[in-house]
Amino acid sequence: SFPTRRSSDLDTLNVTFLRQPGELVNPGDVVAEFDTTQQEYNLREAESDLAEADQNFIQTEADNGASDEETRYAVEAAKTAVKVAEQDVRRKDVLATLAARQYEIVLEAAQNRLKQAEEDQINQKTSTAASLAIQRAAQSRARLMADMARKNIENMTLKAKTGGYVNLSTNTFNTFILTTGMTLPPIQIGDTIRPGMAIAQIPDMESWEVSAQISELDRGHLVEGQKVKVAVVALAGKEFTGRVKTLGN
């Protein structure tokens, strides 16, 4: 059978292509197609979002790289300043007390700047990781939405898994006013149906069983196992071969 596949954002489906009742199909042949307008729009939107997410990720990487380089340079500059100040302090024994104290103050300031630069570098690395994680999540979501839209479009085409003759299901979705003796009409092009609803069947050609009423006169010419040919009014011009399985009383 051919149940329509369910989609998370579709309440109904519109039939745009459908094989005729009794039409012979081979494995892989298209049996039915549905309107993909909404899904194609969703795909374009998802692909646009994915392209934007990719660009944002690239930009974030570039911005973070520049910020990382700035903090690294600040740390290296602060280390150099500390080394210079330490060298000046080691000269204090030959300098006046006041001058020596000035060098100590300079060293303390350089050490504080180095400490701050190292903390800034750690914070920058944490911020970089967080911002990239956010962009990766946005990429993943946009890619997932695009994949879902492509899958939904693919699901709008139903193909035969086996060969055989198409038997269309009745349309139980629309509301019809039925009177005595009337039956539900088969699904046809232009109909609206719900996701998950069976639209057609391709019976197994190897295991058909046919029940028929045979006149008493003809019955006398039949035996179990006898080869027969079967023709069906609904399948004009087609014949099927088989054997008599059982005969009733």
Coordinates of N, CA and C in Angstrom, one line a residue:
S1 N 0.8 -1.2 0.0 CA 0.0 0.0 0.0 C 0.9 1.2 0.0
F2 N 0.3 2.4 -0.3 CA 1.0 3.6 -0.4 C 0.4 4.7 0.6
P3 N 0.7 4.6 1.9 CA 0.3 5.6 2.8 C 1.1 6.9 2.6
T4 N 0.5 8.0 2.6 CA 1.3 9.3 2.5 C 2.1 9.5 3.7
R5 N 3.3 10.0 3.6 CA 4.2 10.2 4.7 C 3.9 11.4 5.5
R6 N 4.1 11.3 6.8 CA 3.7 12.4 7.7 C 4.8 13.5 7.7
S7 N 4.3 14.7 7.8 CA 5.2 15.9 7.8 C 4.8 16.7 9.0
S8 N 5.9 17.2 9.7 CA 5.6 18.0 11.0 C 4.9 19.3 10.8
D9 N 5.0 19.8 9.5 CA 4.4 21.1 9.3 C 3.3 21.1 8.2
L10 N 2.7 19.9 8.0 CA 1.6 19.8 7.0 C 0.4 19.2 7.6
D11 N -0.7 19.8 7.5 CA -2.0 19.3 7.9 C -2.7 18.5 6.8
T12 N -2.5 19.0 5.6 CA -3.2 18.4 4.4 C -2.2 18.3 3.3
L13 N -2.5 17.5 2.3 CA -1.7 17.3 1.1 C -2.7 17.4 -0.1
N14 N -2.2 18.1 -1.2 CA -2.9 18.2 -2.4 C -2.3 17.3 -3.5
V15 N -3.1 16.4 -4.1 CA -2.6 15.5 -5.1 C -2.5 16.2 -6.4
T16 N -1.2 16.1 -7.0 CA -0.9 16.8 -8.3 C -0.7 15.8 -9.4
F17 N -0.4 14.5 -9.0 CA -0.2 13.5 -10.0 C -0.6 12.2 -9.4
L18 N -1.3 11.3 -10.3 CA -1.8 10.1 -9.8 C -2.0 9.1 -10.9
R19 N -1.5 7.9 -10.7 CA -1.7 6.8 -11.7 C -3.2 6.5 -11.9
Q20 N -3.5 6.0 -13.0 CA -4.9 5.6 -13.3 C -5.2 4.2 -12.6
P21 N -6.4 3.9 -12.2 CA -6.7 2.6 -11.7 C -6.4 1.5 -12.7
G22 N -5.8 0.5 -12.2 CA -5.4 -0.6 -13.1 C -4.2 -0.4 -13.9
E23 N -3.6 0.7 -13.8 CA -2.4 1.0 -14.6 C -1.2 0.2 -14.1
L24 N -0.4 -0.4 -15.0 CA 0.7 -1.3 -14.7 C 1.9 -0.4 -14.4
V25 N 2.6 -0.6 -13.3 CA 3.8 0.1 -12.9 C 4.9 -0.9 -12.6
N26 N 6.1 -0.5 -12.8 CA 7.3 -1.2 -12.4 C 7.9 -0.7 -11.2
P27 N 8.8 -1.5 -10.5 CA 9.4 -1.0 -9.3 C 10.2 0.3 -9.6
G28 N 10.0 1.3 -8.7 CA 10.6 2.6 -8.9 C 9.8 3.6 -9.6
D29 N 8.7 3.2 -10.3 CA 7.8 4.1 -11.0 C 7.1 5.0 -10.0
V30 N 6.9 6.3 -10.4 CA 6.1 7.2 -9.6 C 4.7 6.8 -9.6
V31 N 4.1 6.7 -8.5 CA 2.6 6.4 -8.4 C 1.8 7.6 -8.1
A32 N 2.3 8.5 -7.2 CA 1.6 9.7 -6.8 C 2.6 10.8 -6.5
E33 N 2.1 12.0 -6.7 CA 2.9 13.2 -6.3 C 2.0 14.2 -5.6
F34 N 2.5 15.0 -4.7 CA 1.8 16.0 -4.0 C 2.4 17.4 -4.2
D35 N 1.6 18.4 -4.0 CA 2.0 19.8 -4.1 C 3.2 20.1 -3.2
T36 N 4.3 20.6 -3.7 CA 5.5 20.9 -2.9 C 5.8 22.3 -2.7
T37 N 4.8 23.2 -3.0 CA 5.0 24.6 -3.0 C 5.5 25.1 -1.6
Q38 N 4.8 24.7 -0.6 CA 5.2 25.1 0.8 C 6.6 24.6 1.2
Q39 N 6.8 23.3 0.8 CA 8.1 22.7 1.2 C 9.3 23.3 0.5
E40 N 9.1 23.7 -0.8 CA 10.1 24.3 -1.6 C 10.4 25.7 -1.0
Y41 N 9.4 26.4 -0.5 CA 9.6 27.7 0.1 C 10.4 27.5 1.4
N42 N 10.0 26.5 2.2 CA 10.7 26.2 3.5 C 12.1 25.9 3.2
L43 N 12.4 25.1 2.1 CA 13.8 24.8 1.8 C 14.6 26.0 1.4
R44 N 14.0 26.9 0.6 CA 14.7 28.2 0.3 C 15.0 29.0 1.6
E45 N 14.1 29.1 2.5 CA 14.3 29.8 3.7 C 15.4 29.1 4.5
A46 N 15.3 27.8 4.6 CA 16.3 27.1 5.4 C 17.7 27.2 4.8
E47 N 17.8 27.1 3.5 CA 19.1 27.3 2.9 C 19.7 28.7 3.0
S48 N 18.8 29.7 3.0 CA 19.2 31.0 3.3 C 19.7 31.2 4.7
D49 N 19.0 30.6 5.6 CA 19.4 30.7 7.0 C 20.8 30.0 7.2
L50 N 20.9 28.8 6.5 CA 22.2 28.1 6.7 C 23.4 28.9 6.1
A51 N 23.1 29.5 4.9 CA 24.2 30.4 4.4 C 24.6 31.5 5.3
E52 N 23.6 32.1 5.9 CA 23.8 33.2 6.9 C 24.6 32.7 8.1
A53 N 24.2 31.5 8.6 CA 24.8 30.9 9.7 C 26.3 30.6 9.4
D54 N 26.6 30.1 8.2 CA 27.9 29.8 7.8 C 28.8 31.0 7.8
Q55 N 28.2 32.1 7.2 CA 28.9 33.4 7.1 C 29.2 34.0 8.5
N56 N 28.2 33.9 9.4 CA 28.3 34.4 10.8 C 29.4 33.6 11.5
F57 N 29.5 32.3 11.3 CA 30.6 31.5 11.9 C 31.9 31.9 11.4
I58 N 32.1 32.1 10.1 CA 33.4 32.6 9.6 C 33.7 33.9 10.1
Q59 N 32.8 34.9 10.2 CA 33.0 36.2 10.8 C 33.4 36.1 12.2
T60 N 32.7 35.3 13.0 CA 33.0 35.1 14.4 C 34.4 34.6 14.6
E61 N 34.8 33.6 13.8 CA 36.2 33.0 13.9 C 37.2 34.1 13.6
A62 N 36.9 35.0 12.6 CA 37.9 36.0 12.2 C 38.0 37.0 13.4
D63 N 36.8 37.5 13.9 CA 36.8 38.4 15.0 C 37.5 37.9 16.2
N64 N 37.2 36.6 16.5 CA 37.8 36.0 17.7 C 39.3 35.9 17.5
G65 N 39.7 35.6 16.3 CA 41.2 35.4 16.0 C 41.9 36.8 16.3
A66 N 41.2 37.9 15.8 CA 41.8 39.2 16.0 C 41.9 39.5 17.5
S67 N 40.8 39.2 18.2 CA 40.8 39.5 19.7 C 41.8 38.7 20.4
D68 N 41.9 37.4 20.0 CA 42.9 36.5 20.7 C 44.4 37.1 20.4
E69 N 44.6 37.6 19.2 CA 45.9 38.1 18.9 C 46.2 39.4 19.7
E70 N 45.2 40.2 19.9 CA 45.4 41.4 20.7 C 45.7 41.1 22.2
T71 N 45.0 40.1 22.8 CA 45.2 39.7 24.2 C 46.6 39.1 24.3
R72 N 47.0 38.3 23.3 CA 48.3 37.6 23.3 C 49.4 38.7 23.3
Y73 N 49.2 39.7 22.4 CA 50.2 40.7 22.3 C 50.3 41.5 23.6
A74 N 49.1 41.8 24.2 CA 49.1 42.5 25.5 C 49.9 41.8 26.6
V75 N 49.7 40.4 26.6 CA 50.4 39.6 27.6 C 51.9 39.7 27.4
E76 N 52.3 39.5 26.1 CA 53.7 39.6 25.8 C 54.4 40.9 26.1
A77 N 53.6 42.0 25.8 CA 54.1 43.3 26.1 C 54.2 43.5 27.6
A78 N 53.3 43.0 28.4 CA 53.3 43.1 29.9 C 54.5 42.3 30.4
K79 N 54.8 41.2 29.9 CA 55.9 40.4 30.3 C 57.2 41.1 30.1
T80 N 57.3 41.7 28.9 CA 58.5 42.5 28.6 C 58.7 43.7 29.6
A81 N 57.6 44.3 29.9 CA 57.6 45.5 30.8 C 58.1 45.0 32.2
V82 N 57.6 43.8 32.7 CA 58.0 43.3 34.0 C 59.5 43.0 34.0
K83 N 60.0 42.4 32.9 CA 61.4 42.1 32.9 C 62.3 43.3 33.0
V84 N 61.9 44.4 32.2 CA 62.6 45.6 32.3 C 62.6 46.2 33.7
A85 N 61.4 46.2 34.3 CA 61.3 46.8 35.6 C 62.1 46.0 36.6
E86 N 62.1 44.7 36.5 CA 62.9 43.8 37.4 C 64.4 44.2 37.3
Q87 N 64.9 44.4 36.0 CA 66.3 44.8 35.8 C 66.6 46.1 36.5
D88 N 65.6 47.0 36.4 CA 65.8 48.3 37.0 C 65.9 48.2 38.5
V89 N 65.0 47.4 39.1 CA 65.0 47.2 40.6 C 66.3 46.6 41.1
R90 N 66.9 45.7 40.3 CA 68.2 45.1 40.7 C 69.3 46.1 40.8
R91 N 69.1 47.2 40.2 CA 70.1 48.3 40.2 C 69.9 49.2 41.4
K92 N 68.9 49.0 42.3 CA 68.6 49.9 43.3 C 69.7 50.1 44.3
D93 N 70.6 49.1 44.5 CA 71.7 49.2 45.5 C 72.6 50.3 45.1
V94 N 72.7 50.6 43.9 CA 73.6 51.7 43.5 C 72.9 53.0 43.3
L95 N 71.7 53.0 43.5 CA 70.9 54.3 43.3 C 70.4 54.8 44.7
A96 N 70.0 56.0 44.6 CA 69.5 56.7 45.8 C 68.2 56.0 46.2
T97 N 67.9 56.1 47.5 CA 66.7 55.4 48.0 C 65.4 55.8 47.3
L98 N 65.3 57.1 47.0 CA 64.1 57.6 46.4 C 64.0 57.0 45.0
A99 N 65.0 57.0 44.2 CA 65.0 56.5 42.9 C 64.7 55.0 42.9
A100 N 65.3 54.3 43.9 CA 65.1 52.8 43.9 C 63.6 52.5 44.2
R101 N 62.9 53.3 45.0 CA 61.5 53.1 45.3 C 60.7 53.4 44.1
Q102 N 61.1 54.3 43.3 CA 60.4 54.6 42.0 C 60.4 53.4 41.1
Y103 N 61.5 52.7 41.1 CA 61.7 51.5 40.2 C 60.8 50.4 40.8
E104 N 60.7 50.3 42.1 CA 59.8 49.2 42.7 C 58.4 49.5 42.3
I105 N 58.0 50.8 42.4 CA 56.6 51.1 42.0 C 56.3 50.8 40.5
V106 N 57.3 51.1 39.7 CA 57.1 50.7 38.3 C 57.0 49.2 38.1
L107 N 57.8 48.4 38.8 CA 57.7 47.0 38.7 C 56.4 46.5 39.2
E108 N 55.8 47.0 40.3 CA 54.5 46.6 40.8 C 53.4 46.9 39.8
A109 N 53.5 48.0 39.1 CA 52.6 48.4 38.1 C 52.6 47.5 36.9
A110 N 53.9 47.1 36.5 CA 54.1 46.2 35.4 C 53.5 44.8 35.7
Q111 N 53.8 44.4 37.0 CA 53.3 43.1 37.4 C 51.7 43.0 37.4
N112 N 51.1 44.1 37.8 CA 49.7 44.2 37.8 C 49.1 44.2 36.4
R113 N 49.8 44.9 35.5 CA 49.3 44.9 34.1 C 49.4 43.5 33.5
L114 N 50.5 42.8 33.9 CA 50.7 41.4 33.4 C 49.6 40.5 33.9
K115 N 49.3 40.6 35.2 CA 48.3 39.8 35.8 C 46.9 40.1 35.1
Q116 N 46.6 41.3 34.8 CA 45.3 41.7 34.2 C 45.3 41.2 32.7
A117 N 46.5 41.3 32.0 CA 46.5 40.8 30.7 C 46.3 39.3 30.6
E118 N 46.9 38.6 31.5 CA 46.7 37.1 31.5 C 45.3 36.8 31.8
E119 N 44.6 37.5 32.7 CA 43.2 37.2 33.0 C 42.3 37.6 31.8
D120 N 42.7 38.6 31.1 CA 41.9 39.0 29.9 C 42.1 37.9 28.9
Q121 N 43.3 37.4 28.8 CA 43.5 36.3 27.8 C 42.7 35.1 28.1
I122 N 42.6 34.7 29.3 CA 41.8 33.6 29.7 C 40.3 33.8 29.4
N123 N 39.8 35.0 29.8 CA 38.4 35.4 29.5 C 38.1 35.4 28.0
Q124 N 39.1 35.9 27.3 CA 38.9 36.0 25.8 C 38.8 34.6 25.2
K125 N 39.6 33.6 25.7 CA 39.5 32.2 25.2 C 38.1 31.6 25.6
T126 N 37.7 31.9 26.8 CA 36.3 31.4 27.2 C 35.2 32.0 26.3
S127 N 35.3 33.3 26.1 CA 34.4 34.0 25.2 C 34.4 33.5 23.8
T128 N 35.6 33.2 23.3 CA 35.8 32.7 22.0 C 35.1 31.4 21.8
A129 N 35.3 30.5 22.8 CA 34.7 29.2 22.8 C 33.2 29.2 22.8
A130 N 32.7 30.1 23.7 CA 31.2 30.3 23.8 C 30.6 30.8 22.5
S131 N 31.2 31.8 21.9 CA 30.6 32.4 20.7 C 30.7 31.5 19.6
L132 N 31.7 30.7 19.5 CA 31.8 29.7 18.4 C 30.8 28.6 18.6
A133 N 30.6 28.2 19.9 CA 29.6 27.2 20.2 C 28.2 27.6 19.8
I134 N 27.9 28.9 20.0 CA 26.6 29.5 19.6 C 26.4 29.4 18.1
Q135 N 27.5 29.8 17.4 CA 27.4 29.8 15.9 C 27.3 28.4 15.4
R136 N 28.0 27.5 16.0 CA 27.9 26.1 15.6 C 26.5 25.5 15.8
A137 N 25.8 25.9 16.9 CA 24.5 25.5 17.2 C 23.5 26.1 16.1
A138 N 23.7 27.3 15.8 CA 22.9 28.0 14.7 C 23.1 27.3 13.4
Q139 N 24.4 26.9 13.1 CA 24.6 26.2 11.8 C 23.9 24.8 11.8
S140 N 24.0 24.1 12.9 CA 23.4 22.8 13.0 C 21.9 22.9 12.9
R141 N 21.3 23.9 13.5 CA 19.8 24.0 13.4 C 19.4 24.3 12.0
A142 N 20.1 25.3 11.3 CA 19.8 25.6 10.0 C 20.0 24.4 9.0
R143 N 21.1 23.7 9.2 CA 21.3 22.5 8.4 C 20.2 21.4 8.6
L144 N 19.8 21.3 9.9 CA 18.7 20.3 10.2 C 17.4 20.7 9.5
M145 N 17.1 22.0 9.5 CA 15.9 22.5 8.9 C 15.9 22.3 7.4
A146 N 17.1 22.5 6.8 CA 17.2 22.3 5.3 C 17.1 20.9 5.0
D147 N 17.7 20.0 5.8 CA 17.6 18.5 5.5 C 16.1 18.1 5.7
M148 N 15.4 18.6 6.7 CA 14.0 18.3 6.9 C 13.2 18.7 5.7
A149 N 13.5 19.9 5.2 CA 12.7 20.4 4.0 C 13.0 19.5 2.8
R150 N 14.2 19.1 2.6 CA 14.6 18.3 1.4 C 13.9 16.9 1.6
K151 N 13.9 16.4 2.8 CA 13.2 15.1 3.0 C 11.7 15.2 2.8
N152 N 11.1 16.3 3.2 CA 9.7 16.5 3.0 C 9.3 16.5 1.5
I153 N 10.2 17.2 0.8 CA 10.0 17.3 -0.7 C 10.1 15.9 -1.3
E154 N 11.1 15.2 -0.8 CA 11.3 13.8 -1.3 C 10.1 12.9 -1.0
N155 N 9.5 13.1 0.2 CA 8.4 12.3 0.6 C 7.1 12.7 -0.2
M156 N 7.1 13.8 -0.9 CA 5.9 14.2 -1.7 C 5.8 13.4 -2.9
T157 N 6.8 12.5 -3.2 CA 6.7 11.6 -4.4 C 6.7 10.2 -3.9
L158 N 5.6 9.5 -4.2 CA 5.5 8.1 -3.8 C 5.8 7.2 -5.0
K159 N 6.8 6.3 -4.8 CA 7.2 5.4 -5.9 C 6.9 3.9 -5.5
A160 N 6.6 3.1 -6.6 CA 6.3 1.7 -6.4 C 7.5 0.9 -5.9
K161 N 7.3 0.1 -4.9 CA 8.4 -0.7 -4.4 C 8.4 -2.1 -5.2
T162 N 7.2 -2.4 -5.7 CA 7.1 -3.6 -6.5 C 6.3 -3.3 -7.7
G163 N 6.4 -4.2 -8.7 CA 5.6 -4.0 -9.9 C 4.2 -4.6 -9.7
G164 N 3.2 -4.0 -10.5 CA 1.9 -4.5 -10.4 C 0.9 -3.5 -10.9
Y165 N -0.4 -3.8 -10.7 CA -1.5 -2.9 -11.1 C -1.9 -2.0 -10.0
V166 N -2.1 -0.7 -10.3 CA -2.5 0.2 -9.2 C -3.9 0.1 -8.9
N167 N -4.2 0.1 -7.6 CA -5.5 0.1 -7.1 C -5.7 1.3 -6.2
L168 N -6.5 2.3 -6.6 CA -6.6 3.5 -5.8 C -7.5 3.4 -4.6
S169 N -7.2 4.0 -3.5 CA -8.0 4.0 -2.3 C -9.1 5.0 -2.4
T170 N -10.1 4.8 -1.6 CA -11.2 5.7 -1.5 C -10.8 6.9 -0.7
N171 N -11.4 8.1 -1.0 CA -11.1 9.3 -0.3 C -12.0 9.4 0.9
T172 N -11.4 9.1 2.1 CA -12.2 9.2 3.3 C -11.9 10.5 4.1
F173 N -11.2 11.4 3.5 CA -10.9 12.7 4.1 C -12.0 13.7 3.9
N174 N -12.4 13.9 2.7 CA -13.4 14.9 2.4 C -14.8 14.5 2.8
T175 N -15.6 15.4 3.1 CA -17.0 15.1 3.5 C -17.9 15.0 2.3
F176 N -18.5 13.9 2.2 CA -19.4 13.6 1.1 C -20.8 13.3 1.6
I177 N -21.8 13.7 0.9 CA -23.2 13.4 1.2 C -23.5 12.1 0.5
L178 N -23.6 11.0 1.2 CA -23.9 9.7 0.6 C -25.4 9.4 0.8
T179 N -25.9 8.8 -0.2 CA -27.3 8.2 -0.2 C -27.2 6.7 -0.3
T180 N -28.3 6.1 -0.1 CA -28.3 4.6 -0.1 C -27.8 4.1 -1.5
G181 N -26.9 3.2 -1.4 CA -26.3 2.6 -2.6 C -25.1 3.3 -3.1
M182 N -24.8 4.5 -2.6 CA -23.6 5.2 -3.1 C -22.3 4.7 -2.3
T183 N -21.2 4.9 -2.9 CA -19.9 4.5 -2.3 C -19.0 5.7 -2.3
L184 N -18.0 5.7 -1.5 CA -17.0 6.8 -1.5 C -16.2 6.8 -2.8
P185 N -15.9 7.9 -3.4 CA -15.2 7.9 -4.7 C -13.7 7.7 -4.4
P186 N -13.0 7.2 -5.4 CA -11.5 7.0 -5.3 C -10.8 8.3 -5.3
I187 N -9.6 8.3 -4.7 CA -8.8 9.5 -4.7 C -8.5 9.9 -6.2
Q188 N -8.4 11.2 -6.5 CA -8.1 11.6 -7.8 C -7.3 12.9 -7.7
I189 N -6.7 13.3 -8.9 CA -5.9 14.5 -8.9 C -6.7 15.7 -8.5
G190 N -6.1 16.5 -7.7 CA -6.8 17.7 -7.1 C -7.4 17.5 -5.8
D191 N -7.5 16.2 -5.3 CA -8.1 16.0 -4.0 C -7.2 16.4 -2.9
T192 N -7.8 16.7 -1.8 CA -7.0 17.1 -0.6 C -7.1 15.9 0.4
I193 N -6.0 15.4 0.9 CA -6.0 14.3 1.8 C -5.1 14.6 3.0
R194 N -5.1 13.8 4.0 CA -4.3 14.0 5.2 C -3.1 13.2 5.2
P195 N -2.0 13.7 5.8 CA -0.8 12.9 5.9 C -1.0 11.5 6.6
G196 N -0.4 10.5 6.1 CA -0.5 9.2 6.7 C -1.7 8.4 6.1
M197 N -2.5 9.0 5.3 CA -3.6 8.3 4.7 C -3.2 7.5 3.5
A198 N -3.7 6.2 3.4 CA -3.4 5.4 2.3 C -4.0 5.9 1.0
I199 N -3.2 6.0 -0.1 CA -3.7 6.6 -1.3 C -3.9 5.5 -2.4
A200 N -3.1 4.4 -2.4 CA -3.2 3.4 -3.4 C -2.5 2.1 -2.9
Q201 N -2.8 1.0 -3.6 CA -2.2 -0.3 -3.3 C -1.8 -0.9 -4.6
I202 N -0.7 -1.7 -4.5 CA -0.3 -2.5 -5.6 C -0.3 -4.0 -5.1
P203 N -1.4 -4.7 -5.3 CA -1.5 -6.1 -4.8 C -0.4 -7.0 -5.2
D204 N 0.0 -7.9 -4.4 CA 1.0 -8.9 -4.8 C 0.5 -9.8 -5.9
M205 N 1.2 -9.7 -7.0 CA 0.7 -10.5 -8.2 C 0.9 -12.0 -8.1
E206 N 1.7 -12.4 -7.1 CA 2.0 -13.8 -6.9 C 1.0 -14.5 -6.0
S207 N 0.1 -13.8 -5.3 CA -0.7 -14.4 -4.3 C -2.2 -13.9 -4.4
W208 N -2.7 -13.6 -5.6 CA -4.0 -13.2 -5.8 C -5.0 -14.4 -5.6
E209 N -6.1 -14.2 -5.0 CA -7.2 -15.2 -4.9 C -8.5 -14.5 -5.4
V210 N -9.2 -15.2 -6.3 CA -10.4 -14.7 -6.9 C -11.5 -15.6 -6.6
S211 N -12.6 -15.0 -6.0 CA -13.8 -15.8 -5.8 C -14.8 -15.5 -6.9
A212 N -15.4 -16.5 -7.5 CA -16.3 -16.3 -8.6 C -17.5 -17.3 -8.5
Q213 N -18.7 -16.8 -9.0 CA -19.8 -17.7 -9.0 C -19.9 -18.4 -10.4
I214 N -19.9 -19.7 -10.4 CA -20.0 -20.5 -11.6 C -21.3 -21.2 -11.7
S215 N -21.8 -21.2 -12.9 CA -23.1 -21.9 -13.1 C -22.9 -23.4 -12.9
E216 N -23.9 -24.1 -12.6 CA -23.8 -25.6 -12.4 C -23.4 -26.3 -13.6
L217 N -23.8 -25.8 -14.8 CA -23.4 -26.4 -16.0 C -21.8 -26.3 -16.2
D218 N -21.3 -25.1 -16.0 CA -19.9 -24.9 -16.1 C -19.0 -25.6 -15.0
R219 N -19.6 -25.7 -13.9 CA -18.9 -26.2 -12.7 C -18.5 -27.7 -13.0
G220 N -19.3 -28.4 -13.8 CA -18.9 -29.7 -14.1 C -17.7 -29.9 -14.9
H221 N -17.2 -28.8 -15.5 CA -16.0 -28.8 -16.3 C -14.8 -28.3 -15.6
L222 N -14.9 -28.1 -14.3 CA -13.8 -27.6 -13.5 C -13.3 -28.6 -12.5
V223 N -12.0 -28.6 -12.3 CA -11.4 -29.5 -11.2 C -10.4 -28.7 -10.5
E224 N -10.1 -29.0 -9.2 CA -9.1 -28.4 -8.5 C -7.7 -28.6 -9.1
G225 N -6.9 -27.5 -9.2 CA -5.6 -27.5 -9.8 C -5.7 -27.2 -11.3
Q226 N -6.8 -27.0 -11.9 CA -7.0 -26.7 -13.3 C -6.5 -25.3 -13.6
K227 N -5.8 -25.2 -14.7 CA -5.3 -23.8 -15.2 C -6.5 -23.0 -15.7
V228 N -6.5 -21.7 -15.3 CA -7.6 -20.8 -15.7 C -7.0 -19.5 -16.1
K229 N -7.8 -18.7 -16.8 CA -7.5 -17.3 -17.1 C -8.6 -16.5 -16.5
V230 N -8.2 -15.4 -15.9 CA -9.2 -14.5 -15.2 C -9.2 -13.1 -15.9
A231 N -10.3 -12.6 -16.2 CA -10.5 -11.2 -16.7 C -11.4 -10.5 -15.8
V232 N -11.0 -9.2 -15.5 CA -11.8 -8.3 -14.6 C -12.3 -7.1 -15.4
V233 N -13.6 -6.8 -15.2 CA -14.2 -5.7 -15.9 C -13.4 -4.4 -15.7
A234 N -13.0 -4.2 -14.4 CA -12.3 -2.9 -14.1 C -10.9 -2.8 -14.8
L235 N -10.4 -4.0 -15.2 CA -9.1 -4.0 -15.9 C -9.3 -4.5 -17.3
A236 N -10.0 -3.7 -18.1 CA -10.3 -4.1 -19.5 C -9.1 -4.4 -20.3
G237 N -9.2 -5.5 -21.0 CA -8.1 -5.9 -21.9 C -7.0 -6.7 -21.2
K238 N -7.1 -6.9 -19.9 CA -6.0 -7.6 -19.2 C -6.5 -9.0 -18.7
E239 N -5.6 -10.0 -18.8 CA -5.9 -11.3 -18.4 C -4.9 -11.8 -17.4
F240 N -5.3 -12.6 -16.4 CA -4.4 -13.2 -15.4 C -4.5 -14.7 -15.5
T241 N -3.4 -15.3 -15.3 CA -3.5 -16.8 -15.3 C -3.4 -17.3 -13.8
G242 N -4.0 -18.5 -13.6 CA -3.9 -19.1 -12.3 C -4.4 -20.5 -12.3
R243 N -4.8 -21.0 -11.1 CA -5.3 -22.4 -11.0 C -6.5 -22.4 -10.1
V244 N -7.3 -23.3 -10.3 CA -8.5 -23.5 -9.4 C -8.0 -24.0 -8.1
K245 N -8.2 -23.3 -7.0 CA -7.8 -23.8 -5.7 C -8.8 -24.7 -5.0
T246 N -10.0 -24.2 -4.9 CA -11.1 -25.0 -4.3 C -12.4 -24.8 -5.1
L247 N -13.3 -25.8 -4.9 CA -14.6 -25.7 -5.5 C -15.6 -25.8 -4.4
G248 N -16.6 -24.9 -4.4 CA -17.7 -25.0 -3.4 C -18.7 -26.0 -3.7
N249 N -19.6 -26.3 -2.8 CA -20.7 -27.2 -3.0 C -21.8 -26.6 -3.8

